[in-house]
Tab-separated table of C-alpha atoms and ligand atoms in Angstrom:
chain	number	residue	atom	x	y	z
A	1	UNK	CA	27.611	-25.190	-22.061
A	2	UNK	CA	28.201	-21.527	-24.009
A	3	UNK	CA	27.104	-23.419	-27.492
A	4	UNK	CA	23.616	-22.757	-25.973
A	5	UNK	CA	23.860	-19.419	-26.767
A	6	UNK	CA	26.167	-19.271	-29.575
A	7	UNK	CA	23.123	-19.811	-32.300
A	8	UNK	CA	20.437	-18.282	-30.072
A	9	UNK	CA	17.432	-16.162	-32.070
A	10	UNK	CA	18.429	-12.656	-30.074
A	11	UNK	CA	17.079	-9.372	-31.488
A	12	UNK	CA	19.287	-6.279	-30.893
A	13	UNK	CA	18.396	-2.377	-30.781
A	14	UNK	CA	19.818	0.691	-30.060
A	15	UNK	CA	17.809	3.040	-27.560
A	16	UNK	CA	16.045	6.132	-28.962
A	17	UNK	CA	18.905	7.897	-26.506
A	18	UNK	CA	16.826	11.202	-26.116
A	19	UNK	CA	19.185	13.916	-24.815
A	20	UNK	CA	17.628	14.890	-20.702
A	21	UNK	CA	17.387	14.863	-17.244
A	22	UNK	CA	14.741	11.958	-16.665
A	23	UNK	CA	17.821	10.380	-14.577
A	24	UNK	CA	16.742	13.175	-11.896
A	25	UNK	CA	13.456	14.152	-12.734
A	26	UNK	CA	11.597	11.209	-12.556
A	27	UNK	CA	13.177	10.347	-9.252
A	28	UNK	CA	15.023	12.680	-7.214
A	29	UNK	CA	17.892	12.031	-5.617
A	30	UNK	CA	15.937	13.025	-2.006
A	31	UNK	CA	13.428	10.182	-3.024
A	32	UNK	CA	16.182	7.610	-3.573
A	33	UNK	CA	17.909	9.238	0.102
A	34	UNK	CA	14.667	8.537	1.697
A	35	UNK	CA	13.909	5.071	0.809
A	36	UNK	CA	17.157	4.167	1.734
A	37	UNK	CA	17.397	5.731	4.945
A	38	UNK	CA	13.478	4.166	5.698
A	39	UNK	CA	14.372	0.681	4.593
A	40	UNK	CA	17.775	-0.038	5.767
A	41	UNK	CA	16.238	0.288	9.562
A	42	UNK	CA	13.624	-2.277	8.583
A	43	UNK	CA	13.922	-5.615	10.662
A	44	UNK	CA	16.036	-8.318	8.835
A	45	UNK	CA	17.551	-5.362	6.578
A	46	UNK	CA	21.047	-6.725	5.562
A	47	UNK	CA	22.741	-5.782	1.747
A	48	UNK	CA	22.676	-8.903	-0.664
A	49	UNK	CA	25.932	-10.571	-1.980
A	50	UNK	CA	27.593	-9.047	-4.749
A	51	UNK	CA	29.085	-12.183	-6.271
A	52	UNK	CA	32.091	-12.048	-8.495
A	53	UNK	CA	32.388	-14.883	-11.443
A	54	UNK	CA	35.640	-14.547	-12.572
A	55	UNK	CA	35.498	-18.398	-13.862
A	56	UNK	CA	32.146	-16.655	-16.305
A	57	UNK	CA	34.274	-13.564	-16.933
A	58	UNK	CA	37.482	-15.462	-17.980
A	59	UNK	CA	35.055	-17.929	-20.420
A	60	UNK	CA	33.518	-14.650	-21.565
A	61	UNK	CA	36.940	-12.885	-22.267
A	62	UNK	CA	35.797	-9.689	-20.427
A	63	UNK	CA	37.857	-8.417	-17.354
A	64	UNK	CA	35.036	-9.173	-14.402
A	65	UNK	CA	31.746	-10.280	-14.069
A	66	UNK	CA	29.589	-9.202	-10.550
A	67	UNK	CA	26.086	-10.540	-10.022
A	68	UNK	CA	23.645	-8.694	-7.339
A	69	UNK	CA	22.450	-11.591	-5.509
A	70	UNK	CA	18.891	-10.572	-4.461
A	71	UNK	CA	17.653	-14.082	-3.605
A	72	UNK	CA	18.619	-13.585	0.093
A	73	UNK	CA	16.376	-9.850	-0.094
A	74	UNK	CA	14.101	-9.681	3.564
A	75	UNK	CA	13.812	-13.711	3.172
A	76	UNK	CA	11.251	-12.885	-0.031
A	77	UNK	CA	13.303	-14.066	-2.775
A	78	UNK	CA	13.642	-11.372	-4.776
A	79	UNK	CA	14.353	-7.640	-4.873
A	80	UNK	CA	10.938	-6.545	-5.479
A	81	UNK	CA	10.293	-6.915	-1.717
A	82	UNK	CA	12.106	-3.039	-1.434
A	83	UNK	CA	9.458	-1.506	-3.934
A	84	UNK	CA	6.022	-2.386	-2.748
A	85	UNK	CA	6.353	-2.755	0.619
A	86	UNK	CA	8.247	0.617	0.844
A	87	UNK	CA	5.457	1.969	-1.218
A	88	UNK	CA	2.947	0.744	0.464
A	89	UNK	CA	4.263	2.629	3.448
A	90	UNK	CA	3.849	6.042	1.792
A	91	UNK	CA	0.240	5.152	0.723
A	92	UNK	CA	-0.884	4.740	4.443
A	93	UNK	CA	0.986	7.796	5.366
A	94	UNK	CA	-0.724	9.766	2.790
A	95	UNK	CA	-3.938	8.171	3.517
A	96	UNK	CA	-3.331	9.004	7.363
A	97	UNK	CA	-2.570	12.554	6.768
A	98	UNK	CA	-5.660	12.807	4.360
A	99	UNK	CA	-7.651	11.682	6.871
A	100	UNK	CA	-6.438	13.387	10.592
A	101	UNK	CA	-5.457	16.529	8.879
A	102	UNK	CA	-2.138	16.133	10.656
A	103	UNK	CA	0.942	16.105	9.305
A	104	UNK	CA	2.660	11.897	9.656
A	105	UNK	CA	6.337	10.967	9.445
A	106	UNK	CA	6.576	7.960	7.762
A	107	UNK	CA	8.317	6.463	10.878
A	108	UNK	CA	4.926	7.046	12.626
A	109	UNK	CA	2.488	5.065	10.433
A	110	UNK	CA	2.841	2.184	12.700
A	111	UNK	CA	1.961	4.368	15.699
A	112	UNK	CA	-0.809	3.031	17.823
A	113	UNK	CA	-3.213	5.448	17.583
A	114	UNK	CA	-2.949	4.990	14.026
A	115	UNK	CA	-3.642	0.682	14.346
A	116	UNK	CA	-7.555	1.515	14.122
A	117	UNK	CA	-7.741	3.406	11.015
A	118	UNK	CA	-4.659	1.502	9.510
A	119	UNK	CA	-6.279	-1.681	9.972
A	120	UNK	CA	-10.038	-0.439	7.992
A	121	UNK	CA	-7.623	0.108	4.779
A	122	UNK	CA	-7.170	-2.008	1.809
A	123	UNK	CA	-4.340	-2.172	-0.130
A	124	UNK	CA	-4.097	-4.173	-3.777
A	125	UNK	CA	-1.929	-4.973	-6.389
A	126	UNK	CA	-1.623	-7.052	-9.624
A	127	UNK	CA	0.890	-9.104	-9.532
A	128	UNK	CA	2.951	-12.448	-11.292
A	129	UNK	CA	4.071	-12.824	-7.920
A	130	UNK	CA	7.043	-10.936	-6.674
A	131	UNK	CA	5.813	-7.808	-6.655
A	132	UNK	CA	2.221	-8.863	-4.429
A	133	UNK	CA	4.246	-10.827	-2.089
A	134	UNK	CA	6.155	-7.535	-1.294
A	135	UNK	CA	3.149	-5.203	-0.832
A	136	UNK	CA	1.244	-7.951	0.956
A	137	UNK	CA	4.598	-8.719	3.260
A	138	UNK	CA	4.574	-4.511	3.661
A	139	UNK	CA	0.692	-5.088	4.705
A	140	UNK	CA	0.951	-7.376	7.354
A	141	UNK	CA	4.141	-5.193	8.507
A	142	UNK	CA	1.770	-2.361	8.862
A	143	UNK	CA	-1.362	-4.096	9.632
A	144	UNK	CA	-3.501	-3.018	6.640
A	145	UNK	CA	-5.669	-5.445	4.607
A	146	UNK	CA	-3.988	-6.650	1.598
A	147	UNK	CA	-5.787	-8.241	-1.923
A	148	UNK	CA	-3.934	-9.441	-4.707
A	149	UNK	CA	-5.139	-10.093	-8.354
A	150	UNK	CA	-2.974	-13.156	-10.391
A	151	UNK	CA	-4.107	-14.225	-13.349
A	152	UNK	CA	-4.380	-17.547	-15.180
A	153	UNK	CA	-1.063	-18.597	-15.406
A	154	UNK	CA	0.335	-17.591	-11.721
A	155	UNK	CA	1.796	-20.640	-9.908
A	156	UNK	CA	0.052	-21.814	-7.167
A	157	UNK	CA	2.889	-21.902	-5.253
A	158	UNK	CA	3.358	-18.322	-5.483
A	159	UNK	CA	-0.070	-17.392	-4.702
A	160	UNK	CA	-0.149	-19.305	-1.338
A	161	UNK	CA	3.148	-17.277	-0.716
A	162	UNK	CA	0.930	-14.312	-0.429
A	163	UNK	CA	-1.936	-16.091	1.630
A	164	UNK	CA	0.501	-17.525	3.933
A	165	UNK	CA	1.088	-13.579	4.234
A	166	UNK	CA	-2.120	-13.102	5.446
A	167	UNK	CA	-3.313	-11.400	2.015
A	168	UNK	CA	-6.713	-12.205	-0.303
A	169	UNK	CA	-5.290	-13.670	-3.493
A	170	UNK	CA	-7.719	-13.480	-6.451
A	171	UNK	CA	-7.137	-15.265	-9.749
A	172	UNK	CA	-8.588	-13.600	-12.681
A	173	UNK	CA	-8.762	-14.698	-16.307
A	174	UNK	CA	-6.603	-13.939	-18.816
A	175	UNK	CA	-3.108	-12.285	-18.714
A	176	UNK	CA	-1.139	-9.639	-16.495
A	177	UNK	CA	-1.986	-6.622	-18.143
A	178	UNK	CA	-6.122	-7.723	-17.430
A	179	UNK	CA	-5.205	-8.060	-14.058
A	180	UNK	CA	-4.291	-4.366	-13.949
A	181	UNK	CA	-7.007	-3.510	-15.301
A	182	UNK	CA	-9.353	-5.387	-12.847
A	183	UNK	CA	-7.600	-4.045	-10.023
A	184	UNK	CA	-7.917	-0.476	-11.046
A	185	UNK	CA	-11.871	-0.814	-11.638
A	186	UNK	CA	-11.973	-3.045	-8.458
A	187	UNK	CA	-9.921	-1.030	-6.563
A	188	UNK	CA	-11.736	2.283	-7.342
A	189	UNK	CA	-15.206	0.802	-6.972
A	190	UNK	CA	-14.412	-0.142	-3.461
A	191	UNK	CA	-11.924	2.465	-2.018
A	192	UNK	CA	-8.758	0.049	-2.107
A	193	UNK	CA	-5.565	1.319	-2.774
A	194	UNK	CA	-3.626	-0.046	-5.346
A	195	UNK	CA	0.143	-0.325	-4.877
A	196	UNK	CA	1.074	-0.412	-8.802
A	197	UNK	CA	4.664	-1.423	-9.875
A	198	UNK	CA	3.913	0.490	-12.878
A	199	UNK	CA	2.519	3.459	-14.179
A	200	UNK	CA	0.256	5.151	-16.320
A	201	UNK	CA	-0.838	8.439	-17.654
A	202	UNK	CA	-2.336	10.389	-13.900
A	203	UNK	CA	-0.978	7.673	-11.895
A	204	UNK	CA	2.612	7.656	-10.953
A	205	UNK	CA	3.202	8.522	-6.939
A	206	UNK	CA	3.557	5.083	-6.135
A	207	UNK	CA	5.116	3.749	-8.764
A	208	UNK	CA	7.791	6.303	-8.287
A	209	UNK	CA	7.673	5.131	-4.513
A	210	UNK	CA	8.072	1.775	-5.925
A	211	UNK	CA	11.121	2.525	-7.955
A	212	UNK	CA	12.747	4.831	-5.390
A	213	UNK	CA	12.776	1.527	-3.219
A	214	UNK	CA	14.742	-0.388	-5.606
A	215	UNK	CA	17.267	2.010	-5.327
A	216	UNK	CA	18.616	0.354	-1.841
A	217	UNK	CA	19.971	-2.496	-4.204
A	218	UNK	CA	21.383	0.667	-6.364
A	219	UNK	CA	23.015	1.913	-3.328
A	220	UNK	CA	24.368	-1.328	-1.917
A	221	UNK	CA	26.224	-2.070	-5.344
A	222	UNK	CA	27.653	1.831	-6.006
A	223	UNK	CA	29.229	0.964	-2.155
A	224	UNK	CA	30.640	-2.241	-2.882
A	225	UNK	CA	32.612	-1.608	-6.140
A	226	UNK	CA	35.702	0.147	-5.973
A	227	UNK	CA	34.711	1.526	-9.535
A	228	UNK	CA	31.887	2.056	-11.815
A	229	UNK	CA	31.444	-1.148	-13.841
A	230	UNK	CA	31.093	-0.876	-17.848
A	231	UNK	CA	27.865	-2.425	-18.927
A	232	UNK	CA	24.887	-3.465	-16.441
A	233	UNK	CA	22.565	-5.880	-18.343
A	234	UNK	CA	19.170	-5.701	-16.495
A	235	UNK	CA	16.128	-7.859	-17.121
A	236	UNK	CA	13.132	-5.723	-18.356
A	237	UNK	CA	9.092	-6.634	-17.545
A	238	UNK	CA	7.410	-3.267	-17.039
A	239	UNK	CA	10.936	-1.541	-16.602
A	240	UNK	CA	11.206	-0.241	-13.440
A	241	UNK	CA	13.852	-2.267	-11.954
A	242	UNK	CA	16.103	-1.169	-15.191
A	243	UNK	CA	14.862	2.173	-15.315
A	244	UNK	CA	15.490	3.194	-11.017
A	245	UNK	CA	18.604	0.944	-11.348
A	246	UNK	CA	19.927	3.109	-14.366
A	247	UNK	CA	18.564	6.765	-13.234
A	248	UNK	CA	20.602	5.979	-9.526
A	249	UNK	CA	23.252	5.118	-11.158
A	250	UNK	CA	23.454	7.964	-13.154
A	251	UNK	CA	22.765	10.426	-9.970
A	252	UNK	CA	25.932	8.441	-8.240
A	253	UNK	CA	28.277	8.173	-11.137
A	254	UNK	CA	27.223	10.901	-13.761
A	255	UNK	CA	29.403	9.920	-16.657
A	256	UNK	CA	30.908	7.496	-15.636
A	257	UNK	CA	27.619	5.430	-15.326
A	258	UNK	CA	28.041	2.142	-17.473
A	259	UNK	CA	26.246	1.561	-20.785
A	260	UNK	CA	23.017	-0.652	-19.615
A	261	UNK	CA	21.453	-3.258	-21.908
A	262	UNK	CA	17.722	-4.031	-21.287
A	263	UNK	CA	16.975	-7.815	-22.070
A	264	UNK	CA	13.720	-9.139	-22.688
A	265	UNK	CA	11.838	-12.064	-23.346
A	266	UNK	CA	10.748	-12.304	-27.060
A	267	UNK	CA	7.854	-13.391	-26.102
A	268	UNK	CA	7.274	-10.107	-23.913
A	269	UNK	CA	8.863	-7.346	-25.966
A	270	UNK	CA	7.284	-3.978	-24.714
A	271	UNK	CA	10.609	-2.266	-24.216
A	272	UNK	CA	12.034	-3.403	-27.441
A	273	UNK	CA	9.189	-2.222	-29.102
A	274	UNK	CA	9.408	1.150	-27.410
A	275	UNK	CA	12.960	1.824	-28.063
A	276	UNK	CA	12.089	0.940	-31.751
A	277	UNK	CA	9.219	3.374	-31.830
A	278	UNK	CA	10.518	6.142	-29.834
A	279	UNK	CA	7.705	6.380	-27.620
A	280	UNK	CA	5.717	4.163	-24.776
A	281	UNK	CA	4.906	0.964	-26.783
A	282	UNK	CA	2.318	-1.713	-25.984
A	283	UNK	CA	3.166	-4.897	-27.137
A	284	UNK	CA	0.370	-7.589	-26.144
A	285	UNK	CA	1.391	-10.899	-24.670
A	286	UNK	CA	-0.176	-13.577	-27.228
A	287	UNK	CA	1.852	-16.653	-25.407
A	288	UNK	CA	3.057	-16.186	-21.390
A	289	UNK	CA	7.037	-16.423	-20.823
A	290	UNK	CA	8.757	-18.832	-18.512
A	291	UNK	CA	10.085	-15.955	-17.022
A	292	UNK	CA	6.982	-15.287	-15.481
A	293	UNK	CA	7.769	-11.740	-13.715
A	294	UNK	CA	8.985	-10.336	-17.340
A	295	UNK	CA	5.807	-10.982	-19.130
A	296	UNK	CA	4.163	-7.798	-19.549
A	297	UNK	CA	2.688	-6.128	-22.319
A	298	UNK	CA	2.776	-2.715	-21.413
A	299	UNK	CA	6.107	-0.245	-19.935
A	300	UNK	CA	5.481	1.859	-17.452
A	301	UNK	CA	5.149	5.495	-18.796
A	302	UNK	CA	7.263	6.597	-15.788
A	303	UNK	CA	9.894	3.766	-16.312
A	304	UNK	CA	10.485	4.688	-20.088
A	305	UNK	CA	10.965	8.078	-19.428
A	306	UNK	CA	14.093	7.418	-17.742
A	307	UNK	CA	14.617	4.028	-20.458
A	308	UNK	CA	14.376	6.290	-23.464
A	309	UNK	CA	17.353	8.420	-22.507
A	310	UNK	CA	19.721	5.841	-20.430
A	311	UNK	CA	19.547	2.443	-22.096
A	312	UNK	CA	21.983	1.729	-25.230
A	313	UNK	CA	20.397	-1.507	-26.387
A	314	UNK	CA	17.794	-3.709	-26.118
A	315	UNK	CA	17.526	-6.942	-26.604
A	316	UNK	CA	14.993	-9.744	-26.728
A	317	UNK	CA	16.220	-13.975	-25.911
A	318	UNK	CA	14.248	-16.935	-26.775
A	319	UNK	CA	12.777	-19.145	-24.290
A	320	UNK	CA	15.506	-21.701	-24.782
A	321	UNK	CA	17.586	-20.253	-22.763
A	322	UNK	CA	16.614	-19.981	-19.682
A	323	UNK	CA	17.200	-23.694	-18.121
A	324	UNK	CA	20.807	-23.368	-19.623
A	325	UNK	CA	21.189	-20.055	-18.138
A	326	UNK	CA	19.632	-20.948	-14.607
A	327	UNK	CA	21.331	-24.082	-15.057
A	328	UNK	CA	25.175	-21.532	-15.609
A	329	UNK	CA	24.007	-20.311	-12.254
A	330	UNK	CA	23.600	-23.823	-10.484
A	331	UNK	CA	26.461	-25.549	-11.842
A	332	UNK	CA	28.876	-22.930	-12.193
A	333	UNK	CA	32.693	-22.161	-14.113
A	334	UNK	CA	35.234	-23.482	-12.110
A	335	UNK	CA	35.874	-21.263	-9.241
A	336	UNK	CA	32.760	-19.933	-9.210
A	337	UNK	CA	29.963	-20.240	-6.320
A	338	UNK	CA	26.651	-21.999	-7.277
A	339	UNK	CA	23.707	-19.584	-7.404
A	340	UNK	CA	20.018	-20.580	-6.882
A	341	UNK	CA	18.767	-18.218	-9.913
A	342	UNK	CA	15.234	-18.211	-10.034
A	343	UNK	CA	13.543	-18.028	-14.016
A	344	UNK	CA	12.600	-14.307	-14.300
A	345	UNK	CA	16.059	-13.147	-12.439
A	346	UNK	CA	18.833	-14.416	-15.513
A	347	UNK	CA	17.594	-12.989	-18.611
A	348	UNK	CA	19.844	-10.043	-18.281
A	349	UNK	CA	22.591	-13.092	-17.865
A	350	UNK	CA	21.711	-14.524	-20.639
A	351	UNK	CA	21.604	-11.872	-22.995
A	352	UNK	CA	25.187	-10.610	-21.957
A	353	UNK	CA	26.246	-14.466	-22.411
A	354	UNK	CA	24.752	-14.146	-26.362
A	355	UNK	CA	26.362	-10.952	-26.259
A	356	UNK	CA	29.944	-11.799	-25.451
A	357	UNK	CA	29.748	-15.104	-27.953
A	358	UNK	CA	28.606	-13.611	-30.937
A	359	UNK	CA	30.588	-11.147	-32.690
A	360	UNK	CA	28.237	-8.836	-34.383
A	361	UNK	CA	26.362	-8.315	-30.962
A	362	UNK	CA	29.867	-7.949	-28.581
A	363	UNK	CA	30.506	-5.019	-30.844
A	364	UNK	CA	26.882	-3.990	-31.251
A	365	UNK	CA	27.002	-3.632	-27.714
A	366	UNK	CA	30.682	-2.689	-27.219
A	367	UNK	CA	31.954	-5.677	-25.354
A	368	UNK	CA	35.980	-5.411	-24.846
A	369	UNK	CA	38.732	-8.003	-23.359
A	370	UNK	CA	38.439	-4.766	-20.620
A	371	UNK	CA	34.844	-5.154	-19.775
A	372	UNK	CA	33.831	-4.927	-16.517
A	373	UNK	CA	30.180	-6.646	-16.454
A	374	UNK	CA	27.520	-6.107	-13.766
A	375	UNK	CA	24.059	-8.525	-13.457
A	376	UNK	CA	21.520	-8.100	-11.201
A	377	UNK	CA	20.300	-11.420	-9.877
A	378	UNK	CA	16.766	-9.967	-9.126
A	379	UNK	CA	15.257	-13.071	-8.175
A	380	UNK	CA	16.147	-16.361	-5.910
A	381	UNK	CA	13.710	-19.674	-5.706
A	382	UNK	CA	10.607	-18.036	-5.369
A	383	UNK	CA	9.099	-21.211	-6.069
A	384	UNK	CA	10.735	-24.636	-5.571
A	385	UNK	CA	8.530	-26.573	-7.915
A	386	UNK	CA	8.955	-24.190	-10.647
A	387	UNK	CA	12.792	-24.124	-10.133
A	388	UNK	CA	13.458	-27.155	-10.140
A	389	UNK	CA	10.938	-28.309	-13.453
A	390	UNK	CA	12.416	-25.504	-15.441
A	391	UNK	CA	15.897	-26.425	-14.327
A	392	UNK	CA	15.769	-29.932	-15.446
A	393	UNK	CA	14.575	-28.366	-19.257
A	394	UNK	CA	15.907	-28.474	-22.006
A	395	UNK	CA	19.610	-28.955	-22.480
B	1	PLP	C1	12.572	-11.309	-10.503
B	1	PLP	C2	12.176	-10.170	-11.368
B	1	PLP	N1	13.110	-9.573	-12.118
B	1	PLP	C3	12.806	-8.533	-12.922
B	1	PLP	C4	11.516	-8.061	-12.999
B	1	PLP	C5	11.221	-6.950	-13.944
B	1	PLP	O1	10.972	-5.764	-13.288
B	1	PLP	P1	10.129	-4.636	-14.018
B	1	PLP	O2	8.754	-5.171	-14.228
B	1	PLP	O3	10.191	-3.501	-13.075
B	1	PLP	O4	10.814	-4.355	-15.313
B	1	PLP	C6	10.506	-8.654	-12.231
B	1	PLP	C7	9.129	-8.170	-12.277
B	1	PLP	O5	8.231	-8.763	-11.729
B	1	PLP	C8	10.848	-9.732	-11.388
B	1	PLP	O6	9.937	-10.336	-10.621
């Protein structure tokens, strides 16, 4: 099953490792405190598993293995239902307080003298599914109107996730970063709000909102082990999951903090490029990747702040890899449970798989018998039909 990934094409770099703070600058420890405290009251809040695999660990020769479960995550599937719903929040609270002149606790958005003015606001996103379904689940929380952009290759599955939410879903042509694009120009044009995952230059409240809500999985996990593990590998599309997972860790465990691997597709490389060019790196999508939340072409600028300082290496996996890896999750080691592992949720599994079986990389990224291995699962079935055609691939 591990041969797989013995002779797999996987680039490996180091990270530029600038000497800072962006572990506390870019998001406070007061924002991580807040979204915590906000979303853990939220109906249906519960912490995910934190699955051990010693059956993986012992066929890995490191000392543990623990994978954050998020498929269970506010019955969404994944854990991008903390960011833009809890973001989306702090949008209508700003735009609330903009508009009464009043200072608004965030508790009191869904206030009913609010309901009026709440419900003439628009809030949109581009999305390749995960993250719309969260800020259109936050919308009809909150009773705001929701539109979401997909482009071409979105499943259709996915998008009628998001109607069934109650939210427009418009598919645009081309790839993910155009559909950012047309949501900005939309969005402005008609006084939406867009509820961005990801930043750029002038625009960065709500992603950090975004980011800061992530950090409930953070939390969960730095409460559930009895110590700090060694190396988190985390799956890398614009890079805020990696980067909010890596700057909360840092705030809990300062030095301790383990050494965190970013894996992407090859096919969607933006954070490999980055690291390699010591700076915020486009790298355009020319093909779309199976894993269909990691295909973008573009980090966020607020995301690789924190990135270029935290993350030790980088590395990019092949396509091939991702039935056997979902399929690792599904028909597990011996003593293992089976995980439902959606596509864009086990790249950071399958890069530390390549990384334990091949010797140049276990030492590139300093793999020992002692190793005590953290995954984030970030994503469930988000869509049957998808999981179960790209489970049945390849061998
Ligand atoms: C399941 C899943 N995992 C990981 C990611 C990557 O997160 P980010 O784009 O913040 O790097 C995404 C993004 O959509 C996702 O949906």
């Amino acid at each position: 099953m591990l041969q797989n990934f013995e002779d797999a094409n996987v680039a490996h770099t180091a990270g530029p490792h600038f000497a800072g703070d962006a572990a506390v600058r870019a998001i406070a420890p007061a924002d991580f405190d807040a979204a915590v405290q906000e979303i853990t009251r939220w109906d249906g809040y519960e912490p995910t598993p934190l699955i051990g695999l010693a059956g993986l660990a012992d066929a890995l020769t490191v000392a543990s293995v623990d994978n954050k479960h998020e498929g269970p995550r506010f019955g969404l599937g994944s854990f991008k239902a903390l960011g833009g719903a809890y973001a989306a929040l702090w949008v209508l609270q700003r735009e609330i307080e903009a508009r009464t002149g009043r200072q608004v606790a965030l508790a009191s958005v869904t206030d009913p003298e609010f309901a009026t003015l709440v419900s003439s606001l628009t809030l949109t996103t581009a999305t390749d599914g995960n993250h719309g379904r969260s800020v259109a689940w936050g919308a009809r929380r909150l009773g705001a109107r929701c539109r979401i952009y997909i482009h071409a290759d979105v499943s259709e599955g996915r998008a009628e996730a998001m109607r069934d939410l109650g939210a427009d879903v418009i598919r645009v042509a081309g790839d993910y970063d155009h559909s950012v694009a047309v949501v900005r120009e939309e969005s402005e044009a008609n006084g939406w709000f867009v509820v961005s995952d990801t930043s750029w230059p002038g625009y960065s409240e709500t992603p950090r909102d975004v980011m800061a809500g992530y950090g409930v999985m953070a939390r969960e996990i730095v409460e559930a082990l009895e110590r700090p593990p060694t190396h988190v590998f985390l799956q890398g599309g614009v890079g805020a999951l990696a980067g909010s997972v890596v700057a909360a860790f840092r705030q809990s465990w300062g030095a301790e903090s383990p050494r965190a691997i970013v894996v992407e597709p090859e096919l969607a490389r933006c954070l490999f490029a980055s690291a390699q060019a010591g700076r915020a790196t486009a790298a355009p999508v020319t093909e779309e990747s199976l894993m269909a939340g990691l295909s973008c072409g573009e980090p966020s600028a607020l995301a690789w702040e924190i990135l270029a300082e935290e993350v030790s290496d980088f590395l990019t996996i092949p396509e091939r890899l991702v039935a056997p890896a979902m399929r690792l999750m599904a028909e597990p080691m011996a003593g293992d449970p089976a995980i439902e592992a959606g596509e864009s949720g086990i790249a950071g599994l399958a890069g530390f798989i390549c990384a334990a079986v091949r010797d140049d990389l276990r030492q590139a990224c300093g793999l020992e018998r002692d190793s005590r291995v953290l995954l984030i699962g970030s994503e469930g079935v988000t869509d049957r039909a998808v999981y179960e055609r790209v489970l049945g691939e390849g061998g």
